[in-house]
Short mmCIF file of C-alpha atoms and ligand atoms in Angstrom, two decimals:
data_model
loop_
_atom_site.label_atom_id
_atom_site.label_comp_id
_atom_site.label_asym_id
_atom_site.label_seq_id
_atom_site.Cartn_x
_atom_site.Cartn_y
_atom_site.Cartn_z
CA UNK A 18 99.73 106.28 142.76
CA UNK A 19 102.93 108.00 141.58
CA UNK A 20 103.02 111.47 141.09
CA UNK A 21 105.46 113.18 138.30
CA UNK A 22 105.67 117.72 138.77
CA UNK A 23 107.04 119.55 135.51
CA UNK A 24 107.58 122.80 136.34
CA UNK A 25 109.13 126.17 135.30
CA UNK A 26 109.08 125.44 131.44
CA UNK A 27 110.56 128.28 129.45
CA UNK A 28 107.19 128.07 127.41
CA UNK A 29 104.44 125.40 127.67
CA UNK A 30 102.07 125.03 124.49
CA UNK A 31 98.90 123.45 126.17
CA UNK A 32 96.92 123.23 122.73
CA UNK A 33 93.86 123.40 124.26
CA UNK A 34 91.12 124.79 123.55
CA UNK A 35 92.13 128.74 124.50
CA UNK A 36 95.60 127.06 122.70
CA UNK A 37 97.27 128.67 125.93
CA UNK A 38 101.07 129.12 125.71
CA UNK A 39 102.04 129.68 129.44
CA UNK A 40 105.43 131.11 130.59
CA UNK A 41 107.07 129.75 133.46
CA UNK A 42 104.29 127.09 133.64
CA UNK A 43 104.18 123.40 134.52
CA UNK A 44 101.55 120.56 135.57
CA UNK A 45 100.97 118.16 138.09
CA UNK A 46 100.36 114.57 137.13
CA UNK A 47 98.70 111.55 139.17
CA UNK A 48 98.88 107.97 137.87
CA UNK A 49 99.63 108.84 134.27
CA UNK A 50 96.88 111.68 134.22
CA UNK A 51 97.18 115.26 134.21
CA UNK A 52 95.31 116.83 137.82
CA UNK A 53 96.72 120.56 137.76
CA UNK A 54 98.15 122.95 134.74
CA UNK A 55 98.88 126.54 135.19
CA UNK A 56 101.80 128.87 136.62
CA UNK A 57 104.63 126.76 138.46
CA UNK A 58 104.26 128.90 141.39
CA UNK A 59 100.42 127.52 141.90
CA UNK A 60 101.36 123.69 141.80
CA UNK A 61 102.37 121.45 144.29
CA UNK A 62 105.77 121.58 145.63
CA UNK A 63 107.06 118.51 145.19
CA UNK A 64 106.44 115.10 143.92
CA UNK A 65 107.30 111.41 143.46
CA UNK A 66 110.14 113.02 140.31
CA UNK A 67 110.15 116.09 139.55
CA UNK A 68 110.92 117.72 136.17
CA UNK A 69 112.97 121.23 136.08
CA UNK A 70 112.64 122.21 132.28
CA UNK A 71 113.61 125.75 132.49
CA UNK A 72 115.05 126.61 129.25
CA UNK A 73 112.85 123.81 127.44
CA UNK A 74 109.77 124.06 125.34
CA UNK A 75 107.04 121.62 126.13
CA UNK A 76 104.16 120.33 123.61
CA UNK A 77 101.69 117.63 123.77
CA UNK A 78 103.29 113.99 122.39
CA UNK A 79 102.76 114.05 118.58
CA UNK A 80 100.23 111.58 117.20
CA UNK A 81 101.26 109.69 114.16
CA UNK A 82 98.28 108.75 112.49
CA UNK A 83 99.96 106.20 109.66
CA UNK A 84 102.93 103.95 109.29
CA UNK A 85 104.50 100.70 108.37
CA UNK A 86 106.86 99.88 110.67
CA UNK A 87 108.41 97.11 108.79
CA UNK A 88 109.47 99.14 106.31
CA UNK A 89 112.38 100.70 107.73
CA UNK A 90 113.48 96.95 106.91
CA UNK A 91 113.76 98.34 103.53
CA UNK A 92 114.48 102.00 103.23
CA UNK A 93 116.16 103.17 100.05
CA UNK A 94 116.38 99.97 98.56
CA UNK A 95 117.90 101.29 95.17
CA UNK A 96 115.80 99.52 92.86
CA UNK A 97 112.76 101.22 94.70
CA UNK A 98 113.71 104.70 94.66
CA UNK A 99 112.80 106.12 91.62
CA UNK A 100 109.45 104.81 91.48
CA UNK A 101 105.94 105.87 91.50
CA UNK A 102 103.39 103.67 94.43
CA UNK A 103 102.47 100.54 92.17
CA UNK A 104 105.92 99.94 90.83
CA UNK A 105 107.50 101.05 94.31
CA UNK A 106 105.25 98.52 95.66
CA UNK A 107 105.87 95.52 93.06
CA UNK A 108 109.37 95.88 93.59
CA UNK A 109 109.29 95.64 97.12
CA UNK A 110 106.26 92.72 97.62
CA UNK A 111 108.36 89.66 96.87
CA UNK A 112 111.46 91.10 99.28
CA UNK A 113 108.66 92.12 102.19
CA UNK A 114 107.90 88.28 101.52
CA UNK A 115 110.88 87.11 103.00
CA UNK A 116 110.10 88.60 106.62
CA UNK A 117 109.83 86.66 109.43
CA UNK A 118 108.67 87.21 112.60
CA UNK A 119 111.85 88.01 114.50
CA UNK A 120 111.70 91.05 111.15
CA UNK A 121 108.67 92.65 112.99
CA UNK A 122 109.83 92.46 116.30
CA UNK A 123 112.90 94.53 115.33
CA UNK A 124 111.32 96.77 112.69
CA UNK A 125 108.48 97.52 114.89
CA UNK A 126 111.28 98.88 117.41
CA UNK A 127 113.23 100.54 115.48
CA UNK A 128 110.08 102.76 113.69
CA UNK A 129 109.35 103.42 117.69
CA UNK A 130 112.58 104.59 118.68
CA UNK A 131 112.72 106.53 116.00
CA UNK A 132 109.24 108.24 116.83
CA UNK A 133 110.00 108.21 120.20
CA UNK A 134 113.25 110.73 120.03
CA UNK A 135 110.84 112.98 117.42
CA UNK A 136 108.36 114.13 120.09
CA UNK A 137 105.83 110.86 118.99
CA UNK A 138 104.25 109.55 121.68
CA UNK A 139 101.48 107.50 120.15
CA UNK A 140 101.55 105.92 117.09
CA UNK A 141 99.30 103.79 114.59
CA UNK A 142 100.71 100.78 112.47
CA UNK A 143 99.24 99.22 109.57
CA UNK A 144 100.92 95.70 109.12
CA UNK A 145 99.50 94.19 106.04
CA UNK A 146 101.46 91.20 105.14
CA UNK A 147 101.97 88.34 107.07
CA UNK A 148 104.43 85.96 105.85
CA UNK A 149 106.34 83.26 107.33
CA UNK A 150 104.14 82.19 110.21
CA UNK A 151 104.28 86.64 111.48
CA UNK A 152 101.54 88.07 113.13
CA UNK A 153 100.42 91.40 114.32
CA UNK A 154 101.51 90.34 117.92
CA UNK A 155 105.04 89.77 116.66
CA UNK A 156 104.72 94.21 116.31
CA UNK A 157 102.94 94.29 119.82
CA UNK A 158 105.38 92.84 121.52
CA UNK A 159 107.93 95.15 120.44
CA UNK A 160 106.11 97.65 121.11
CA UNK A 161 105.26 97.09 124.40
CA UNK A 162 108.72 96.79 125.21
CA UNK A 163 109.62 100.84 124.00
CA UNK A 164 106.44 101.95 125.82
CA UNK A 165 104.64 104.34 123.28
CA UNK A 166 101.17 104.09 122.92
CA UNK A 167 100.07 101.96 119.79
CA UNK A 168 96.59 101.67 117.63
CA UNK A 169 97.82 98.47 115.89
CA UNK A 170 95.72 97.95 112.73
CA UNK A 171 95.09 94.56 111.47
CA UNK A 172 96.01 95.40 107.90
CA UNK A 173 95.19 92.72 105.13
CA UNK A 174 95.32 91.40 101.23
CA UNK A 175 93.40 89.17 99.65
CA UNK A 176 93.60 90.27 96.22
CA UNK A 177 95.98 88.53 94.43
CA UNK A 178 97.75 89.36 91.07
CA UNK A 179 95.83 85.71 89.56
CA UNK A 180 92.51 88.21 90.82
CA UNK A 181 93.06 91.49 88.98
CA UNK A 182 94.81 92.58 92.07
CA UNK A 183 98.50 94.39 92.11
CA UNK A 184 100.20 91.66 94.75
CA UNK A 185 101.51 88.69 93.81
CA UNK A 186 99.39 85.59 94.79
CA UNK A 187 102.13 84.75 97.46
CA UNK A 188 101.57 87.59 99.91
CA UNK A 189 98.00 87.55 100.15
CA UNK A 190 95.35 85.77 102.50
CA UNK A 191 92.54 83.81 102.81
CA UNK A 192 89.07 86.09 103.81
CA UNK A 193 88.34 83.53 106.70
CA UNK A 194 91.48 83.42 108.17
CA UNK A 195 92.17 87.13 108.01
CA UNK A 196 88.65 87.76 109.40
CA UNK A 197 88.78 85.00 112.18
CA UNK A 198 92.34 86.43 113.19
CA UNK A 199 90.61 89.92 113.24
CA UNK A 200 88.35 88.85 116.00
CA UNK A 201 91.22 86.99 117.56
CA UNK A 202 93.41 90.25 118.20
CA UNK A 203 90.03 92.52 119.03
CA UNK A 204 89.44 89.95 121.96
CA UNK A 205 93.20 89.08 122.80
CA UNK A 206 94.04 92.96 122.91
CA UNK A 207 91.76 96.00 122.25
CA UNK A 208 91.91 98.41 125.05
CA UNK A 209 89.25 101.53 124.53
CA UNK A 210 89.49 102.79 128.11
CA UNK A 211 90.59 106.36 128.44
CA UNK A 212 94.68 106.43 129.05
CA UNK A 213 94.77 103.19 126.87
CA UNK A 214 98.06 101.87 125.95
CA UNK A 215 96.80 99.27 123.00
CA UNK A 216 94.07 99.58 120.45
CA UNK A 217 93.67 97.42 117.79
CA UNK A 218 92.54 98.73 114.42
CA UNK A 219 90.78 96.47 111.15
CA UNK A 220 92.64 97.90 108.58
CA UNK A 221 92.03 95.89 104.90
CA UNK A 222 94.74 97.29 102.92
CA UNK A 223 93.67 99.36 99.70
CA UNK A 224 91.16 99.29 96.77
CA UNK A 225 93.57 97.32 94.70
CA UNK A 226 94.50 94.39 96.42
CA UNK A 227 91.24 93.08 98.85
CA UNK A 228 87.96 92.92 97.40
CA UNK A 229 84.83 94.69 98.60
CA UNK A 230 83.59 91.69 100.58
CA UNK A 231 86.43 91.63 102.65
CA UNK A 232 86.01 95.73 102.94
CA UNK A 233 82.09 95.09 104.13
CA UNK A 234 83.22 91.86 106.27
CA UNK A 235 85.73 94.55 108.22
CA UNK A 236 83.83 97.13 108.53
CA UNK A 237 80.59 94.35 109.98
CA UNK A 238 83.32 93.10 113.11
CA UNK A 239 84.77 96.54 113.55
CA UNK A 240 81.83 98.01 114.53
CA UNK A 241 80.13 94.81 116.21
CA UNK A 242 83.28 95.57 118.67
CA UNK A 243 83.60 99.30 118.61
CA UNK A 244 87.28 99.40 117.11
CA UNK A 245 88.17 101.54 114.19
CA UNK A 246 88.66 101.40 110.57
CA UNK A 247 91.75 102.58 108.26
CA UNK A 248 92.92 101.84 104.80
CA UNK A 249 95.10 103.84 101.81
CA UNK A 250 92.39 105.84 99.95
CA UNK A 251 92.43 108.40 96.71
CA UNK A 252 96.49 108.11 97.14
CA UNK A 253 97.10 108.26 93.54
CA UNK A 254 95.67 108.80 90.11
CA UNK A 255 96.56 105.15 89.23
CA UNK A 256 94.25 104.43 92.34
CA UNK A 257 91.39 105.89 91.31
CA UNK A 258 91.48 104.30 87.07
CA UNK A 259 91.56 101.39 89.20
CA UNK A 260 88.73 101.65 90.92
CA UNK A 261 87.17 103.46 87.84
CA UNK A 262 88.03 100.57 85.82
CA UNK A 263 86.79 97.48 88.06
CA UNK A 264 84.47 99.08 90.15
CA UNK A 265 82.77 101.54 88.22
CA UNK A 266 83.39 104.42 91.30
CA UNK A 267 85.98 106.72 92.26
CA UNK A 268 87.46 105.64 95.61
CA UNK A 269 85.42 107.29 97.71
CA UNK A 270 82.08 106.27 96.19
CA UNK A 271 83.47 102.70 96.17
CA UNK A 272 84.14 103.08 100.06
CA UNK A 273 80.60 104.31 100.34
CA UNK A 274 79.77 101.06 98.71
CA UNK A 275 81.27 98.81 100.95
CA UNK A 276 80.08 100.91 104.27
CA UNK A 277 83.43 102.60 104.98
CA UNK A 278 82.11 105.96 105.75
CA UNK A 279 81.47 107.14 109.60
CA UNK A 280 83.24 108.52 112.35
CA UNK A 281 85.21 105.02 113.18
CA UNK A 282 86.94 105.40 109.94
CA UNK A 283 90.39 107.48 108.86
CA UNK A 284 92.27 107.06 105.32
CA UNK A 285 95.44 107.42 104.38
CA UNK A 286 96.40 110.21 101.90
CA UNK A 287 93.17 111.38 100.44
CA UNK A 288 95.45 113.34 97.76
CA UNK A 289 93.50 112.80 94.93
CA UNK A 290 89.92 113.71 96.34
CA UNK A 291 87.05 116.01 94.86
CA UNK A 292 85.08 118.99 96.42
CA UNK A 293 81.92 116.72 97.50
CA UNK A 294 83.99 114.02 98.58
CA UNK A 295 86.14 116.52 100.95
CA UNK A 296 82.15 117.52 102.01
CA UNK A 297 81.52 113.99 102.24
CA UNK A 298 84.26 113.61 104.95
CA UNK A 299 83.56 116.03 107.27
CA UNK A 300 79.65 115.17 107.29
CA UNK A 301 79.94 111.80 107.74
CA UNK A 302 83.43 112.05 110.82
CA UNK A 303 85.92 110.32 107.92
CA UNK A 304 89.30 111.42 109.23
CA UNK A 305 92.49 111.75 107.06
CA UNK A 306 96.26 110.92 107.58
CA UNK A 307 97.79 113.32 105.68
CA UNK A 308 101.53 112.33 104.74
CA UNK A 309 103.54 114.88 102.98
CA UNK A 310 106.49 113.00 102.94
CA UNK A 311 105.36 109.91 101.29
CA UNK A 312 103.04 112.13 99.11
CA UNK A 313 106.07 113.93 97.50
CA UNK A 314 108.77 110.61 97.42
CA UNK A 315 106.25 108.61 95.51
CA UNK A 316 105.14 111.90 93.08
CA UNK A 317 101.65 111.17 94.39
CA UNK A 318 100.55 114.97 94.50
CA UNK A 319 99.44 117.46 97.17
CA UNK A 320 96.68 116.89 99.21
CA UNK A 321 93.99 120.03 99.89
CA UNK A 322 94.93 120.14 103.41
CA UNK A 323 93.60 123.64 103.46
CA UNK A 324 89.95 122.79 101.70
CA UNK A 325 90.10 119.67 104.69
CA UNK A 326 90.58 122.40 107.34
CA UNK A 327 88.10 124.92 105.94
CA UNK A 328 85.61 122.12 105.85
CA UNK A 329 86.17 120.72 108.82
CA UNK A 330 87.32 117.10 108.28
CA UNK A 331 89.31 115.63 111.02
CA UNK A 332 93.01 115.85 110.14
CA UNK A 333 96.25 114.44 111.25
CA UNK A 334 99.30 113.42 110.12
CA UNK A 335 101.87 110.56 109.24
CA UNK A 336 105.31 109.91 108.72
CA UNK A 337 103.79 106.82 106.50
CA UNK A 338 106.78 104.48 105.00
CA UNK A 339 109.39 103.99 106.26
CA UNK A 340 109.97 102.62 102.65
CA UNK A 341 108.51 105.90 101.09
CA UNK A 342 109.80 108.63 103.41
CA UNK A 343 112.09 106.94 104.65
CA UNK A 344 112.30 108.45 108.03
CA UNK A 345 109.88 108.13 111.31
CA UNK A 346 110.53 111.45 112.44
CA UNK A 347 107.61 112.72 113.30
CA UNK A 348 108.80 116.43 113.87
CA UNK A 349 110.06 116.70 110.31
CA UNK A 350 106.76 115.27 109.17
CA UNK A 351 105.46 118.59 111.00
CA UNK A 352 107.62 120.78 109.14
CA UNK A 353 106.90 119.13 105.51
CA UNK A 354 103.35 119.05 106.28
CA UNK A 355 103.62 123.23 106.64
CA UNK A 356 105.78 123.59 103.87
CA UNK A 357 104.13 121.13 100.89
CA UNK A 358 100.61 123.05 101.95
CA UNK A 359 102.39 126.44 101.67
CA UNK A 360 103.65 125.30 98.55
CA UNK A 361 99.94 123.84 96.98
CA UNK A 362 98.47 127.63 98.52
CA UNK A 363 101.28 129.42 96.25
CA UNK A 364 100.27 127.43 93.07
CA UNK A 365 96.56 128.16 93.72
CA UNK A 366 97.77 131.74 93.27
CA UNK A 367 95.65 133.82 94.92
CA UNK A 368 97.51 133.99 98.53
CA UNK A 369 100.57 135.56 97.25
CA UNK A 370 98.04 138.19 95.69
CA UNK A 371 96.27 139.03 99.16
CA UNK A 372 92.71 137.93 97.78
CA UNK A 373 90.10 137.44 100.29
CA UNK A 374 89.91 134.15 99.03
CA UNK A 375 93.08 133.33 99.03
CA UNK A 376 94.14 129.60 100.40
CA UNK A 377 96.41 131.25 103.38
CA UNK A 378 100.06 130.22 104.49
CA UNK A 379 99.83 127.20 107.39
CA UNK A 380 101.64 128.45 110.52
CA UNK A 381 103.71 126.72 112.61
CA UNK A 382 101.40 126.65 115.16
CA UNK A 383 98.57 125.08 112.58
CA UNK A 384 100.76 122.30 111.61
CA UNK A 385 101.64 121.26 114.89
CA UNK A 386 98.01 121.23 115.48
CA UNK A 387 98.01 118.80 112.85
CA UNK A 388 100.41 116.61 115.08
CA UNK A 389 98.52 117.36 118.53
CA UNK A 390 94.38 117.46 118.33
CA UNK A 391 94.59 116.46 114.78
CA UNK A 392 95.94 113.36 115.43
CA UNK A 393 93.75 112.73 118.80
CA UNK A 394 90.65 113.38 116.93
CA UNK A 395 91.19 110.98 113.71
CA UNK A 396 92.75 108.01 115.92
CA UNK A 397 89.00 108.84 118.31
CA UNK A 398 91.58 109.66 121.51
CA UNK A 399 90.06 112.54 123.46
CA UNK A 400 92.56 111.24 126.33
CA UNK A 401 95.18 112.85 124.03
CA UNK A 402 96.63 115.70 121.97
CA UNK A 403 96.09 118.54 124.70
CA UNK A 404 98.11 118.95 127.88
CA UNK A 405 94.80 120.26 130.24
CA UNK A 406 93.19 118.59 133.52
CA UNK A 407 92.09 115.03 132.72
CA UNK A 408 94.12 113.95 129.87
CA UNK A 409 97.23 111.60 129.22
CA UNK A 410 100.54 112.87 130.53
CA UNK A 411 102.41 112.52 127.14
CA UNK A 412 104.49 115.18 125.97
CA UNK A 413 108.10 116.28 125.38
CA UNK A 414 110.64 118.79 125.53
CA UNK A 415 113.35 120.56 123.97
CA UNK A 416 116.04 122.58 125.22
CA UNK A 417 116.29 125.65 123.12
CA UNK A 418 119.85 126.57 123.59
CA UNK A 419 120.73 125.07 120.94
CA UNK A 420 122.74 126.03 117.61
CA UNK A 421 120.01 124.99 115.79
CA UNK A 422 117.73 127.26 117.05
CA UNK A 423 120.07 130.23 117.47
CA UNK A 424 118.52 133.65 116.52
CA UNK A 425 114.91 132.07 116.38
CA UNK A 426 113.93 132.44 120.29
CA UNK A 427 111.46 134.94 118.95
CA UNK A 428 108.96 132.93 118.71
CA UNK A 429 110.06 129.17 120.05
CA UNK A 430 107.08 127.86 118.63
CA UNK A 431 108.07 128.56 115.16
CA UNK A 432 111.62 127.76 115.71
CA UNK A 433 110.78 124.04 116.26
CA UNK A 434 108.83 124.18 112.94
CA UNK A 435 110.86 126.58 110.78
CA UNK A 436 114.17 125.57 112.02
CA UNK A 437 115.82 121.81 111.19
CA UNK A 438 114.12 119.08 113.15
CA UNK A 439 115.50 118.10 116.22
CA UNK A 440 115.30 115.12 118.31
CA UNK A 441 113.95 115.85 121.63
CA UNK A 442 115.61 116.12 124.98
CA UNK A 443 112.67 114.54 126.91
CA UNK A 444 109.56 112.11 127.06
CA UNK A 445 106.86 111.13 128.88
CA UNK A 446 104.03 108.77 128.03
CA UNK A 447 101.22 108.17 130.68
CA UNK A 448 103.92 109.95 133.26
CA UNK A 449 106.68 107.53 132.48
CA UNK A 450 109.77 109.18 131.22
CA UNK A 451 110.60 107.11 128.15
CA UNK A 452 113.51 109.64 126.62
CA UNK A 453 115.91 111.57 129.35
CA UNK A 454 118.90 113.54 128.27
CA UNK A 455 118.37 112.79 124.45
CA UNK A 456 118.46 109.13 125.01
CA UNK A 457 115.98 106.01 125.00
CA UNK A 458 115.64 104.81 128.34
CA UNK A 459 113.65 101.26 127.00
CA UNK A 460 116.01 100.38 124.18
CA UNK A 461 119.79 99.86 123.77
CA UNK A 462 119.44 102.28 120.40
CA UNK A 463 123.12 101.35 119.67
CA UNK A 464 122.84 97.54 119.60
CA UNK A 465 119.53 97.73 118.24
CA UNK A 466 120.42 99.05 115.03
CA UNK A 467 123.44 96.15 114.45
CA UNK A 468 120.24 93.50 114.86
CA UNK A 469 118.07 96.21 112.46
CA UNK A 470 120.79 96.24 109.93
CA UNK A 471 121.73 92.17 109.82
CA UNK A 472 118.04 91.77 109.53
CA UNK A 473 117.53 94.32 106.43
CA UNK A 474 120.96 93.02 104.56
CA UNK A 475 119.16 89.47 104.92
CA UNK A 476 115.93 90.81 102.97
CA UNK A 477 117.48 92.25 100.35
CA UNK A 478 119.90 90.62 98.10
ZN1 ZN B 501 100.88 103.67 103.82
#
């Protein structure tokens, strides 16, 4: 079993559950798992490789809790960025159309690489659109090959324009075949054995383009099989006159409706959400991705990431896109996510004014939260998000002699938030260094992106 020592880290954020910062620390790992934390000096000696990372930070691998990996196929396609989500999206359907296979492989490597160098060490996909004979093992295959952890969810349409729904009829399924081919990838793949690697995820893509049945008929083999649920929900005010106007209920009624409430399920976005429905959530174990980003290219609005907090509702975050962000770095997601709820706490008012009840300012250390247990919690990893005795060896570090963080060693915590995002030095996934000296050890990046870029110039024209 090989054994992997990190020791004398400038500062080591454990984020667990005293959210110890140790000085000088380090931890001992054993076949991917964690066995010792604490002060370098009452480790083990040596090991199998040993890590030296004085003069680095260290934090838990970030957790990114919603993507689209094909999309960095098409990011800043002009005649998509001005646009609000359903125009964004019509614009973009018939050019995701063209996609092949070969188009996932790549995309699905690129979106990891990207992650990879942002401190991301797991990361979910929803892959909704299946044309040209592609298929959700098309995106595992690439993944498997950069070595991040993935929850790969089955995404899905079957509402076509011809329907009432927003695609056009030529990107959507039939309900059999995208329910037989759900069962097909559960059995073929699913992994939900602490340190897993692969987790597949039934993930029916919005209100407004599947129906209900296929919501219910999800949610019935999701939970015959113990996998998880996660769809785009309350993302925009067009959203919800949608689901006003055909199904008589705001979103999250309608998902109570179709028997997509429970701890198993997570949503993307939740901007657009109601007091009792934010209750709703935390009673019932709904988690939210919450993607800043996205949220603010697409002029969706600001989600109440405090009144989720404050109420308990499981909360992570996502880099989303890559078609509205259009980036997959996950430590700049951390910084917008601080920033946009600063921003929505200085238009409520009252925390500028000192008021008791006054929404506060999110920290640095809060938002990375956000990135760390946040993200273990919605995705239903307790393997992950903490660096303590027991758990996954992911993580990543930062030198922080750098000019970018020059004059902000005060507090090195902050600096990685407050400061301009870096990509990270190092990282480790289930002990396995993935990223050494700034650089992908599982991908020729260089070479990579020539393949990324023929492919996207060949979707859009
Ligand atoms: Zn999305």
């Amino acid at each position: 079993m090989p054994t992997l020592l990190v020791r004398n880290v400038t500062l080591l954020v454990t984020m667990d559950d005293q959210r110890r910062e140790i000085s000088g620390g380090g931890f001992f790992i054993r076949d991917g798992f964690i066995e010792q934390v604490g002060l370098s000096q009452n480790l083990p000696e040596t090991a199998d490789d040993v890590l030296d990372l004085k003069g680095y930070i260290v934090l838990p691998g970030l957790i990114n809790t919603h993507h689209h990996f094909y999309q960095t196929l098409t990011r800043a396609v002009p005649a998509a960025q001005n646009a609000n989500l359903f125009n964004w999206l019509k614009t973009l359907y018939p050019i995701w159309a063209r996609m092949t296979p070969d188009d996932i492989y790549i995309s699905t490597q690129t979106a990891l690489a990207e992650l990879a160098l942002s401190g991301c060490t797991t990361a979910s996909d929803h892959l909704y659109l299946f044309p040209n004979g592609s298929r959700l093992d098309d995106e595992i295959a690439g993944a498997r090959e950069v070595g991040l952890r993935l929850h790969a969810s089955r995404g899905s349409m079957s509402l076509g324009e011809s329907q009432g729904g927003l695609p056009p009829d030529s990107v959507v399924d039939s309900e059999d075949s995208i329910l037989s081919d759900s069962v097909r990838l559960i059995e073929r793949y699913h992994d939900g054995r602490p340190g897993s690697m692969l987790q597949i995820v039934l993930a029916p893509c919005s209100p407004f383009s599947v129906t209900g049945e296929l919501m219910r008929q999800s949610a019935k083999v999701a939970r015959q099989y113990g996998v998880h649920l996660h769809t785009h929900l309350a993302e925009t005010q067009d959203e919800e006159a949608f689901c006003l106007d055909r199904f008589g209920y705001r979103p999250v009624a309608y998902m109570q409706s179709v028997d997509w409430v429970g701890q198993d399920v997570w949503f993307a976005h939740s901007v657009h959400v109601k007091e009792e429905e934010i209750k709703l959530y935390a009673r019932e174990g709904c988690g939210v991705a919450h993607c800043p980003s996205s949220n603010m290219r697409l002029a969706s609005g600001i989600a109440p990431v405090w009144d989720y907090m404050r109420a308990g509702v499981k909360l992570g975050l996502g880099v989303d896109g890559s078609a509205s962000n259009d980036s997959s770095h996950m430590l700049a997601e951390v910084r917008q996510a601080m920033l946009l709820a600063r921003l929505r706490s200085g238009l409520a008012g009252a925390s500028l004014s000192g008021s008791q009840d006054a929404p506060p300012l999110m920290t640095a250390r809060q938002a990375l939260e956000l990135a760390t247990r946040g993200g273990a919690a919605v995705l239903g990893r307790p393997d992950l998000g903490s660096l303590e005795v027991g758990k996954c060896a992911d993580f990543f570090a930062i030198n922080l002699n750098r000019l970018d963080y020059a004059g902000a060693l005060h507090d090195p915590v902050a600096a990685l938030t407050f400061c301009a995002p870096q990509q990270v030095d190092i990282s480790v996934v289930g002990g396995k260094v993935i990223v050494r000296d700034g650089h992908l050890l599982t991908l020729d990046v260089p070479r990579h992106v020539e393949k990324h870029n023929q492919a996207a110039m060949r979707l859009v024209r």
